[in-house]
Amino acid sequence: MIEEKVATKEEKVSPLKLNMAQYFVVALLVILAGGLWRLQVVNAEGYRTQAEQNRVRKVPIMAPRGKIFDREGRLLVDNYASVSCYLLREPARDWSIELPMIAQGLHMTVEQIESVVRKYQFAPKYQPIPLKQDISPDEIAFIEAHRNELPELETLDEQRRLYPKGGFAAHLIGYVGEISENDLNREKYAFYQAGDVVGKSGVEATYDAVLRGTDGARDVIVDSRGHEVGQLGQQDPVPGQDLRLAVDLDLQVAAEKAMEGKSGAMVAIDPHTGEVLAMVSRPTYDPNQFAVRLSKEYWNQILKDPDHPMMNKAIQAQLAPGSTFKIIMSYAGLEEGVAQDMHVNCSGGGTFFGHFFGCDLHHGAVNIHNAIPLSCDTFYYTLAERLQIDTIAKYAASLGIGQKTGIDLPDEVSGTMPSTAWKLKNFHDKWYAGEVISVGIGQGAVQASPVQLARALSGIASGGSLRRPHVLLDGQLPAQYQKAIYDIYPGSGDKQVPLQPENWQIITDAMAETLNTGTAATAHLEGIDFIGKTGTAQVMSHLALARSGGGKRTVPNSWFVGMTPRRNPDIVVAVLWENGNGGWNSAKLAAQVVNTFVEKQRRKARNLLSSADVQKQKGNSLQNP
């Protein structure tokens, strides 16, 4: 009896243990209920999406990029049909084991494929990876023949850029390429994704948002092995907008021919509107090399070229303008009332601030009327001494020297117009009076680009009216979008500077004599009111030249800015020929474009007259049957 009582007592569970067991069961149920709540309520949409992704694949449909035409509707940039291979990263399939087979079929190395995949490692798994672009027919056949073994490979039809051959207008048009990691971190590309093709330079970059369009997509049903078994729907792509440039193809061809084999730039502008009629930079590059996949060999070739083929020298070359700056000096001297009655006897140079500054020739008696066509340095040394640097800087700045013009192309430079404030800010030093002498002939610290000089000198010839240069033909974009472009590329824009009519006449008549009896007489065009100013700018000091031993790169740069007619011109052409020697050489190049322009205008006028005669004859025949 005593033993039974002891056994019963030992078998009895204590209330504490029982309560602990109950609490544990309740806690477990709460955890399970919470997990079910998260799965079925809180995260239901997310898991539903993942489930959809397991059976529905989104295949992109690339939007064709807008075409680019010249001002008369002639095609400059087209698209061509291309096929690209994309890699689909299915969550349920380990495609990495197939890499050797994929690499062999696509004529790639395993390392190349792994490099591409690493680039997209943080992209969403449902986003296809562009594995190889513009694949060949045998690579397409390989993918089709291995659909069952390699369902992760997909071919997509795309439209790719087709640029003119030989780098024609390459710096103006630009090129496209795959967006870089640095670009993806910029605000401008906030809505872009890795793998997107974007404009990298020129018009392609400036108007990328207009040209690129909106991609579409197909929602296809796939089985557990990734094979397509049906289609749910399709969102069609929206093609990019076509654009017409202000460029005249005939003038562009003439400018390209004139600059062939040279290093430098040429730009032609309509001063009435600011429309860029032609733009050439040499040497050039082939944008088609960038449109698909750029080879290391070609990239290294253009990078090592000392003449910088990737630079658009029309807007990015910052060089001393030489004697073309004398037109700006003449404008400043006349408006200040200094140059009208100034007479200088040129005996081959002059002494200023204790130093002798030479002139190319002994010009004898020189005044403002013959100083421009003779390009007499002695006259402009004297004028610079009288005006002093801040007065010169005031007038030069009013014409946009030392400032961006605001042209709608990326990476324009501002150039340099020195002044006392400029030197103090940049060099923490005062301006010495003798430094102004070199500035007077466009040397020293003065630096300008061809597009700046074209705008400045044509502004003077237009009576003080300056227009913002632009490459897109007016009226194609909404006003708000156009204003946004101008905000992105700020500059001195449209403006009017004071210019007395009598001073306007003096300068333009003297520029006409430059092409008749002056420094550019060899570029004279018979029957055409062709005016301009030459410039020869040293690339190094006389001491450095003596030590260099000569060579091509020690030859002075050749400048010329010309226009027609002499007052309120219809076209202005600025030429920079690097190491081209005398400015008269560049004048001959500009003359080719001006002659092409005038002859074309005359043909149009004759055609209009002929059409009018035909209409008149038709009218007479109706009245007198």
XYZ file of C-alpha atoms in Angstrom:
625
model
C 0.000 0.000 0.000
C 2.748 2.344 0.902
C 4.562 1.478 -2.364
C 1.447 2.312 -4.502
C 1.103 5.755 -2.908
C 4.757 6.511 -3.656
C 4.401 5.476 -7.318
C 1.276 7.611 -7.804
C 2.975 10.626 -6.350
C 6.006 10.238 -8.678
C 3.814 9.845 -11.790
C 1.824 13.000 -11.127
C 2.977 16.036 -13.340
C 3.593 19.258 -11.543
C 1.370 22.271 -12.391
C 4.452 24.341 -13.292
C 5.503 21.923 -16.015
C 1.993 21.703 -17.331
C 1.709 25.479 -17.595
C 5.048 25.740 -19.382
C 3.929 23.135 -21.923
C 0.712 25.016 -22.542
C 2.540 28.310 -23.040
C 4.895 26.645 -25.496
C 2.045 25.243 -27.555
C 0.315 28.635 -27.610
C 3.525 30.406 -28.663
C 4.051 27.875 -31.431
C 0.533 28.395 -32.710
C 1.023 32.180 -32.645
C 4.232 31.859 -34.677
C 2.552 29.573 -37.189
C -0.419 31.919 -37.473
C 1.912 34.886 -37.970
C 3.760 33.053 -40.707
C 0.511 32.184 -42.460
C -0.572 35.830 -42.168
C 2.630 37.022 -43.804
C 2.416 34.418 -46.555
C -1.278 34.775 -47.387
C -1.980 38.422 -46.593
C 1.068 40.676 -46.167
C 3.303 39.211 -48.897
C 0.587 37.700 -51.043
C 1.139 40.097 -53.960
C 4.891 39.538 -53.975
C 4.597 35.767 -54.016
C 1.875 35.982 -56.647
C 4.271 38.036 -58.828
C 7.048 35.510 -58.336
C 4.680 32.737 -59.301
C 3.721 34.651 -62.439
C 7.385 35.110 -63.290
C 7.868 31.376 -63.078
C 5.386 30.852 -65.891
C 5.292 34.227 -67.712
C 8.336 35.728 -69.412
C 8.525 39.339 -70.560
C 10.386 39.610 -73.871
C 11.357 43.171 -74.811
C 10.558 44.689 -78.207
C 13.060 47.426 -78.965
C 11.779 50.722 -80.328
C 13.479 51.862 -83.553
C 15.436 55.056 -83.093
C 14.272 58.137 -84.988
C 16.001 58.886 -88.275
C 17.991 62.054 -88.919
C 17.610 64.179 -92.059
C 19.168 67.356 -93.399
C 17.196 70.599 -93.756
C 15.802 69.517 -97.141
C 14.697 66.088 -95.963
C 17.684 64.124 -97.273
C 18.547 61.109 -95.116
C 21.684 61.353 -92.998
C 21.240 58.583 -90.397
C 19.167 55.430 -90.952
C 18.512 52.153 -89.122
C 19.089 48.592 -90.311
C 17.569 45.296 -89.202
C 19.722 43.345 -86.771
C 19.418 40.290 -84.525
C 20.847 40.165 -80.999
C 21.233 37.296 -78.546
C 19.872 37.728 -75.017
C 20.435 35.527 -71.987
C 17.325 34.677 -69.923
C 18.106 33.937 -66.302
C 15.414 31.431 -65.317
C 15.302 30.986 -61.497
C 14.757 27.230 -61.721
C 17.601 26.501 -64.095
C 21.369 26.516 -63.633
C 22.500 27.717 -67.065
C 26.117 28.259 -65.953
C 26.956 24.631 -66.732
C 26.155 25.348 -70.393
C 28.644 28.243 -70.655
C 31.283 26.394 -72.723
C 28.653 25.327 -75.250
C 27.160 28.838 -75.427
C 30.582 30.421 -75.816
C 31.515 28.105 -78.680
C 28.262 28.685 -80.545
C 28.427 32.484 -80.231
C 32.162 32.689 -81.010
C 32.898 34.111 -77.578
C 35.070 33.024 -74.680
C 33.677 31.859 -71.344
C 35.446 34.807 -69.733
C 33.677 37.254 -72.044
C 30.275 35.819 -71.169
C 31.038 35.863 -67.447
C 32.152 39.499 -67.747
C 28.840 40.457 -69.365
C 26.832 38.568 -66.730
C 28.741 40.215 -63.869
C 27.811 43.593 -65.303
C 24.130 42.727 -64.783
C 24.434 40.868 -61.490
C 22.331 43.431 -59.616
C 19.694 43.765 -62.315
C 16.303 42.033 -61.755
C 16.379 38.344 -62.637
C 13.512 38.764 -65.088
C 15.540 41.301 -67.128
C 17.251 39.626 -70.122
C 20.964 40.235 -70.529
C 22.165 41.423 -73.971
C 24.809 38.751 -74.491
C 25.886 39.543 -78.045
C 24.633 42.155 -80.472
C 24.258 41.978 -84.229
C 24.889 38.222 -84.366
C 25.772 36.447 -87.614
C 23.536 33.986 -89.535
C 25.508 30.971 -88.291
C 25.095 32.162 -84.684
C 21.347 32.509 -85.250
C 21.300 28.972 -86.657
C 23.163 27.693 -83.574
C 20.544 29.168 -81.221
C 17.640 27.771 -83.248
C 19.245 24.295 -83.419
C 19.718 24.149 -79.623
C 16.369 25.462 -78.430
C 15.761 22.382 -76.271
C 19.214 22.314 -74.656
C 19.584 26.072 -74.300
C 16.164 27.615 -73.628
C 17.909 30.504 -71.851
C 19.127 31.896 -75.197
C 16.686 34.204 -76.964
C 17.019 36.132 -80.233
C 15.504 39.574 -80.587
C 15.021 41.615 -83.729
C 16.388 45.141 -83.314
C 17.005 48.262 -85.347
C 20.590 49.489 -85.249
C 22.142 52.763 -86.325
C 23.593 53.113 -89.804
C 25.796 56.197 -90.137
C 27.342 57.717 -93.282
C 30.601 56.129 -94.356
C 34.003 57.683 -93.808
C 33.045 59.549 -90.643
C 30.910 62.012 -92.628
C 29.512 64.642 -90.213
C 30.462 62.305 -87.350
C 31.167 65.033 -84.785
C 27.925 66.818 -85.568
C 25.684 63.745 -85.594
C 27.494 61.834 -82.833
C 27.030 58.145 -82.107
C 25.132 55.750 -79.820
C 26.384 53.122 -77.413
C 25.376 51.037 -74.429
C 24.785 53.098 -71.322
C 27.707 53.032 -68.889
C 27.659 52.507 -65.140
C 28.681 56.140 -64.622
C 25.748 57.297 -66.757
C 23.313 55.232 -64.703
C 24.356 57.200 -61.615
C 23.494 60.527 -63.268
C 20.127 62.214 -62.799
C 19.685 62.535 -66.567
C 19.528 58.728 -66.869
C 17.400 58.060 -63.794
C 14.817 56.069 -65.798
C 17.300 54.109 -67.883
C 18.462 50.533 -67.279
C 21.688 48.652 -67.855
C 21.874 47.543 -71.461
C 19.955 50.531 -72.862
C 21.413 52.158 -75.965
C 21.788 55.928 -75.622
C 23.276 58.830 -77.532
C 26.880 59.400 -76.528
C 27.799 62.572 -78.407
C 26.552 65.142 -80.908
C 22.893 65.325 -81.897
C 22.432 61.727 -80.742
C 23.249 62.796 -77.171
C 21.479 66.165 -77.094
C 18.194 64.841 -78.475
C 18.434 61.282 -77.147
C 15.099 61.456 -75.313
C 13.364 62.434 -78.574
C 15.161 59.988 -80.844
C 15.089 56.832 -78.689
C 11.341 56.153 -78.467
C 9.724 53.742 -75.955
C 10.397 50.007 -75.932
C 7.521 47.503 -75.963
C 7.282 43.928 -74.672
C 5.678 40.509 -75.255
C 4.328 38.477 -72.328
C 4.903 34.821 -73.239
C 3.985 31.658 -71.335
C 6.809 29.196 -70.709
C 6.841 25.705 -69.270
C 8.991 24.423 -66.419
C 11.947 23.993 -68.783
C 11.726 27.564 -70.042
C 10.199 26.684 -73.428
C 7.692 29.130 -74.884
C 4.225 27.594 -75.135
C 1.964 30.587 -75.660
C 1.531 34.347 -75.556
C -0.590 36.434 -73.206
C -0.299 39.854 -74.771
C 1.922 42.451 -76.378
C 2.717 46.119 -75.853
C 3.898 47.625 -79.119
C 6.953 49.895 -79.071
C 6.686 53.597 -79.860
C 9.282 54.580 -82.488
C 11.541 57.542 -81.811
C 10.810 60.864 -83.481
C 12.570 61.689 -86.730
C 14.547 64.933 -86.707
C 15.596 67.387 -89.395
C 18.835 69.234 -88.858
C 19.596 72.739 -90.074
C 22.537 71.236 -91.967
C 22.550 71.596 -95.761
C 23.925 68.362 -97.214
C 25.450 70.167 -100.203
C 27.400 72.540 -97.965
C 28.384 69.692 -95.656
C 29.826 67.771 -98.618
C 31.775 70.860 -99.748
C 33.136 71.410 -96.234
C 34.113 67.740 -95.838
C 36.015 67.816 -99.126
C 37.772 71.062 -98.223
C 38.999 69.654 -94.876
C 39.970 66.216 -96.189
C 43.440 65.180 -95.025
C 43.805 68.147 -92.672
C 43.576 68.654 -88.932
C 41.166 71.316 -87.764
C 37.551 72.363 -88.145
C 35.091 74.274 -90.283
C 31.661 75.593 -89.348
C 29.123 77.420 -91.526
C 26.243 79.338 -89.939
C 23.262 81.369 -91.106
C 23.765 84.598 -89.095
C 20.093 85.575 -89.457
C 18.866 82.545 -87.520
C 21.920 80.890 -85.974
C 21.261 77.680 -87.913
C 24.367 75.567 -88.416
C 24.566 74.836 -92.147
C 27.694 72.669 -91.989
C 30.145 71.458 -89.359
C 33.309 69.440 -89.904
C 36.074 68.374 -87.538
C 39.210 66.588 -88.696
C 40.503 64.003 -88.265
C 37.260 62.132 -87.895
C 36.166 58.694 -86.663
C 33.691 56.051 -87.814
C 30.568 56.118 -85.591
C 29.485 52.761 -87.044
C 32.320 51.234 -85.007
C 30.468 52.322 -81.841
C 26.965 51.330 -82.944
C 27.414 47.597 -82.197
C 30.558 46.610 -80.324
C 33.707 48.678 -80.247
C 36.913 46.734 -80.743
C 39.869 47.427 -78.469
C 42.106 47.842 -81.503
C 39.998 50.647 -82.980
C 39.557 52.348 -79.589
C 43.298 52.297 -78.915
C 43.959 53.605 -82.418
C 41.837 56.733 -82.002
C 42.966 57.290 -78.414
C 46.631 57.334 -79.413
C 46.111 59.628 -82.409
C 47.845 62.937 -81.505
C 45.326 64.866 -83.631
C 42.429 63.809 -81.331
C 39.815 62.436 -83.761
C 37.153 62.205 -81.029
C 37.313 65.955 -80.336
C 34.791 68.171 -82.105
C 37.224 70.982 -82.816
C 34.488 73.239 -84.148
C 33.220 73.722 -80.584
C 36.023 72.284 -78.414
C 39.280 73.626 -79.829
C 40.551 76.448 -77.587
C 43.314 78.190 -79.499
C 44.694 81.669 -80.056
C 42.570 83.223 -82.849
C 45.451 85.221 -84.302
C 44.620 88.143 -86.548
C 40.929 87.255 -86.842
C 40.737 88.939 -83.428
C 41.696 92.236 -85.105
C 38.066 92.619 -86.246
C 37.044 92.631 -82.588
C 39.870 95.070 -81.852
C 38.620 97.311 -84.670
C 35.093 97.179 -83.272
C 36.329 98.162 -79.806
C 38.593 100.926 -81.145
C 35.895 102.477 -83.327
C 33.151 102.323 -80.706
C 35.532 103.939 -78.201
C 36.309 106.695 -80.708
C 40.029 105.841 -80.723
C 40.636 104.110 -84.066
C 38.986 106.602 -86.446
C 41.817 109.105 -86.452
C 44.672 106.805 -85.495
C 47.604 106.784 -87.942
C 50.622 104.512 -87.563
C 53.839 104.301 -89.550
C 54.752 100.610 -89.725
C 58.457 100.028 -90.254
C 58.317 96.322 -89.506
C 57.227 96.580 -85.888
C 57.359 98.892 -82.892
C 58.665 99.256 -79.371
C 56.112 99.078 -76.545
C 56.818 99.022 -72.812
C 60.531 98.656 -73.516
C 60.211 95.638 -75.846
C 60.242 95.418 -79.626
C 57.278 93.651 -81.231
C 57.691 92.737 -84.876
C 55.337 92.948 -87.848
C 55.477 90.701 -90.917
C 56.056 93.559 -93.373
C 56.963 97.249 -93.581
C 53.468 98.534 -94.281
C 54.303 102.227 -94.095
C 51.387 104.591 -93.343
C 48.468 102.630 -91.898
C 45.002 103.675 -90.728
C 41.840 101.786 -89.799
C 40.804 101.452 -93.449
C 43.852 99.511 -94.591
C 44.938 97.990 -91.256
C 42.374 95.160 -91.623
C 43.179 94.072 -95.222
C 46.930 94.457 -94.608
C 46.597 92.802 -91.163
C 49.220 95.193 -89.795
C 50.389 94.069 -86.354
C 51.988 97.422 -85.578
C 48.641 99.194 -85.911
C 46.938 96.806 -83.502
C 49.837 96.871 -81.034
C 49.297 100.629 -80.860
C 45.511 100.283 -80.589
C 45.853 97.729 -77.784
C 48.213 100.045 -75.906
C 45.645 102.842 -76.082
C 42.574 100.769 -75.223
C 44.153 98.650 -72.456
C 43.037 95.177 -71.470
C 39.771 95.789 -69.616
C 38.303 97.871 -72.432
C 39.255 95.192 -74.955
C 37.816 92.505 -72.677
C 34.537 94.408 -72.332
C 33.907 94.504 -76.085
C 35.188 90.973 -76.709
C 32.970 89.582 -73.954
C 29.964 91.401 -75.406
C 30.567 89.399 -78.594
C 30.787 86.122 -76.680
C 34.555 85.616 -76.552
C 35.437 83.695 -73.380
C 31.862 82.345 -73.132
C 29.960 79.387 -74.516
C 27.662 80.245 -77.391
C 24.964 77.859 -76.127
C 25.008 75.649 -79.226
C 22.860 72.536 -78.743
C 25.794 70.125 -78.717
C 27.468 68.597 -75.645
C 30.847 69.650 -74.228
C 31.247 73.067 -75.822
C 34.213 75.006 -74.415
C 34.117 78.611 -73.234
C 37.521 79.798 -74.429
C 39.399 82.582 -72.625
C 39.254 86.362 -72.690
C 41.884 87.755 -70.283
C 41.357 90.801 -68.086
C 42.751 92.163 -64.836
C 40.019 90.365 -62.872
C 40.583 87.142 -64.815
C 44.319 87.080 -64.051
C 43.800 87.901 -60.386
C 41.245 85.112 -60.023
C 43.163 82.435 -61.915
C 46.787 83.307 -61.169
C 46.535 85.515 -58.049
C 48.668 88.060 -59.817
C 48.178 91.531 -61.241
C 47.937 92.299 -64.943
C 51.075 93.871 -66.375
C 50.492 96.597 -68.931
C 52.866 95.082 -71.490
C 50.804 91.890 -71.700
C 48.104 93.701 -73.648
C 50.308 94.019 -76.757
C 50.044 90.326 -77.661
C 46.307 90.350 -76.941
C 45.920 93.092 -79.573
C 46.778 90.614 -82.339
C 44.848 87.643 -80.908
C 47.768 85.973 -79.154
C 48.778 85.770 -75.501
C 46.052 84.389 -73.267
C 43.206 84.855 -75.780
C 41.607 81.565 -76.782
C 38.530 80.952 -78.902
C 36.758 78.182 -80.798
C 35.729 78.324 -84.464
C 32.031 78.563 -83.580
C 32.724 81.497 -81.231
C 34.627 83.408 -83.896
C 31.969 82.677 -86.523
C 29.273 84.090 -84.263
C 31.299 87.096 -83.095
C 32.505 88.299 -86.506
C 29.200 87.640 -88.259
C 27.539 89.569 -85.419
C 29.659 92.591 -86.291
C 28.877 92.179 -90.011
C 25.177 91.936 -89.083
C 25.191 95.324 -87.383
C 25.615 93.953 -83.857
C 22.992 91.189 -84.053
C 24.217 87.879 -82.613
C 22.259 84.622 -82.718
C 22.647 81.444 -80.724
C 24.021 78.720 -83.028
C 21.852 75.592 -83.201
C 21.921 72.402 -85.247
C 18.235 71.419 -85.092
C 15.923 72.989 -87.633
C 13.414 75.245 -85.891
C 9.820 74.252 -85.167
C 10.192 70.509 -84.522
C 9.959 70.437 -80.744
C 7.488 71.927 -78.266
C 8.561 75.291 -76.877
C 8.975 73.859 -73.362
C 11.285 71.115 -74.587
C 13.321 73.561 -76.624
C 13.670 75.814 -73.584
C 14.870 72.820 -71.561
C 17.578 72.200 -74.174
C 18.711 75.808 -73.906
C 18.793 75.463 -70.120
C 20.999 72.371 -70.443
C 23.374 74.176 -72.832
C 23.547 77.744 -71.513
C 25.523 80.404 -73.319
C 25.427 84.020 -74.339
C 22.530 83.194 -76.706
C 20.735 85.765 -78.860
C 21.767 89.333 -78.187
C 22.234 92.771 -79.706
C 25.410 94.783 -79.145
C 25.745 98.494 -79.958
C 27.444 99.256 -83.273
C 27.358 102.643 -84.939
C 26.346 102.433 -88.647
C 29.474 104.284 -89.786
C 31.697 101.875 -87.844
C 29.794 98.924 -89.282
C 30.504 100.231 -92.778
C 34.214 100.831 -92.103
C 34.778 97.300 -90.799
C 32.820 95.427 -93.457
C 34.328 97.455 -96.335
C 37.817 96.753 -94.973
C 36.999 93.035 -94.689
C 35.975 93.106 -98.354
C 39.379 94.524 -99.275
C 40.987 91.558 -97.494
C 39.654 89.352 -100.305
C 40.450 91.877 -103.056
C 43.902 93.281 -102.351
C 44.710 92.089 -98.840
C 45.983 88.964 -97.136
C 43.322 86.666 -98.664
C 43.367 87.970 -102.232
C 44.195 84.473 -103.526
C 40.769 83.321 -102.258
C 38.863 86.052 -104.126
C 35.606 84.867 -105.724
C 34.703 86.706 -108.907
C 31.160 88.044 -108.885
C 30.623 87.240 -105.191
C 30.700 89.853 -102.425
C 32.968 87.672 -100.306
C 34.566 89.327 -97.244
C 36.582 88.082 -94.295
C 39.669 88.145 -92.144
C 42.699 85.880 -92.048
C 44.597 84.845 -88.942
C 47.992 83.230 -88.444
C 48.576 82.136 -84.853
C 51.923 80.920 -83.539
C 51.797 77.652 -81.631
C 54.991 78.403 -79.663
C 57.292 81.298 -78.871
C 60.215 82.206 -81.137
C 62.634 80.883 -78.500
C 60.798 77.564 -78.215
C 60.604 77.342 -82.013
C 64.363 77.810 -82.310
C 64.965 75.052 -79.774
C 62.427 72.636 -81.289
C 64.276 72.053 -84.530
C 61.134 72.605 -86.621
C 58.644 70.001 -87.759
C 54.969 69.968 -88.732
C 53.646 70.778 -85.268
C 55.696 73.951 -85.003
C 53.953 75.475 -88.050
C 51.464 78.236 -87.098
C 47.721 77.576 -87.058
C 45.784 78.994 -89.977
C 42.470 80.807 -89.303
C 39.893 82.456 -91.500
C 36.405 83.826 -90.927
C 34.537 84.857 -94.075
C 30.989 85.657 -95.169
C 28.771 86.924 -97.954
C 27.441 89.517 -98.616
C 29.460 92.112 -96.729
C 26.592 93.557 -94.681
C 23.872 91.436 -93.093
C 25.485 88.267 -94.504
C 23.515 85.133 -95.367
C 26.329 82.751 -94.480
C 29.474 82.897 -92.343
C 32.251 80.288 -92.506
C 34.969 79.886 -89.877
C 37.986 77.696 -90.612
C 40.722 76.425 -88.324
C 43.525 74.540 -90.052
C 45.932 73.344 -87.390
C 49.550 73.873 -88.487
C 48.211 75.181 -91.787
C 50.552 78.198 -91.825
C 49.167 81.470 -93.268
C 45.521 82.396 -92.870
C 45.181 82.692 -96.659
C 45.295 78.898 -96.836
C 42.161 78.616 -94.707
C 40.550 81.390 -96.776
C 40.774 79.154 -99.849
C 38.961 76.376 -97.963
C 36.173 78.712 -96.848
C 35.843 80.011 -100.406
C 34.851 76.526 -101.576
C 31.878 76.423 -99.207
C 30.851 80.031 -99.897
C 30.975 79.385 -103.650
C 28.829 76.254 -103.218
C 26.303 78.250 -101.181
C 26.071 81.140 -103.659
C 25.810 78.868 -106.701
C 23.017 76.921 -105.020
C 21.132 80.135 -104.213
C 21.512 81.256 -107.798
C 20.217 77.922 -109.119
C 17.194 78.220 -106.866
C 16.574 81.759 -108.107
C 16.831 80.616 -111.740
C 14.471 77.717 -111.087
C 11.951 80.065 -109.491
C 12.192 82.390 -112.478
C 11.792 79.455 -114.857
C 8.751 78.231 -112.918
C 7.276 81.729 -113.022
C 7.800 81.870 -116.813
C 6.074 78.502 -117.237
C 3.123 79.644 -115.135
C 2.974 82.879 -117.132
C 2.954 80.958 -120.414
C 0.193 78.668 -119.116
C -1.822 81.717 -118.128
C -1.387 83.261 -121.569
C -2.438 80.030 -123.291
C -5.630 79.942 -121.216
C -6.432 83.557 -122.029
C -5.588 83.148 -125.738
C -6.664 79.645 -126.766
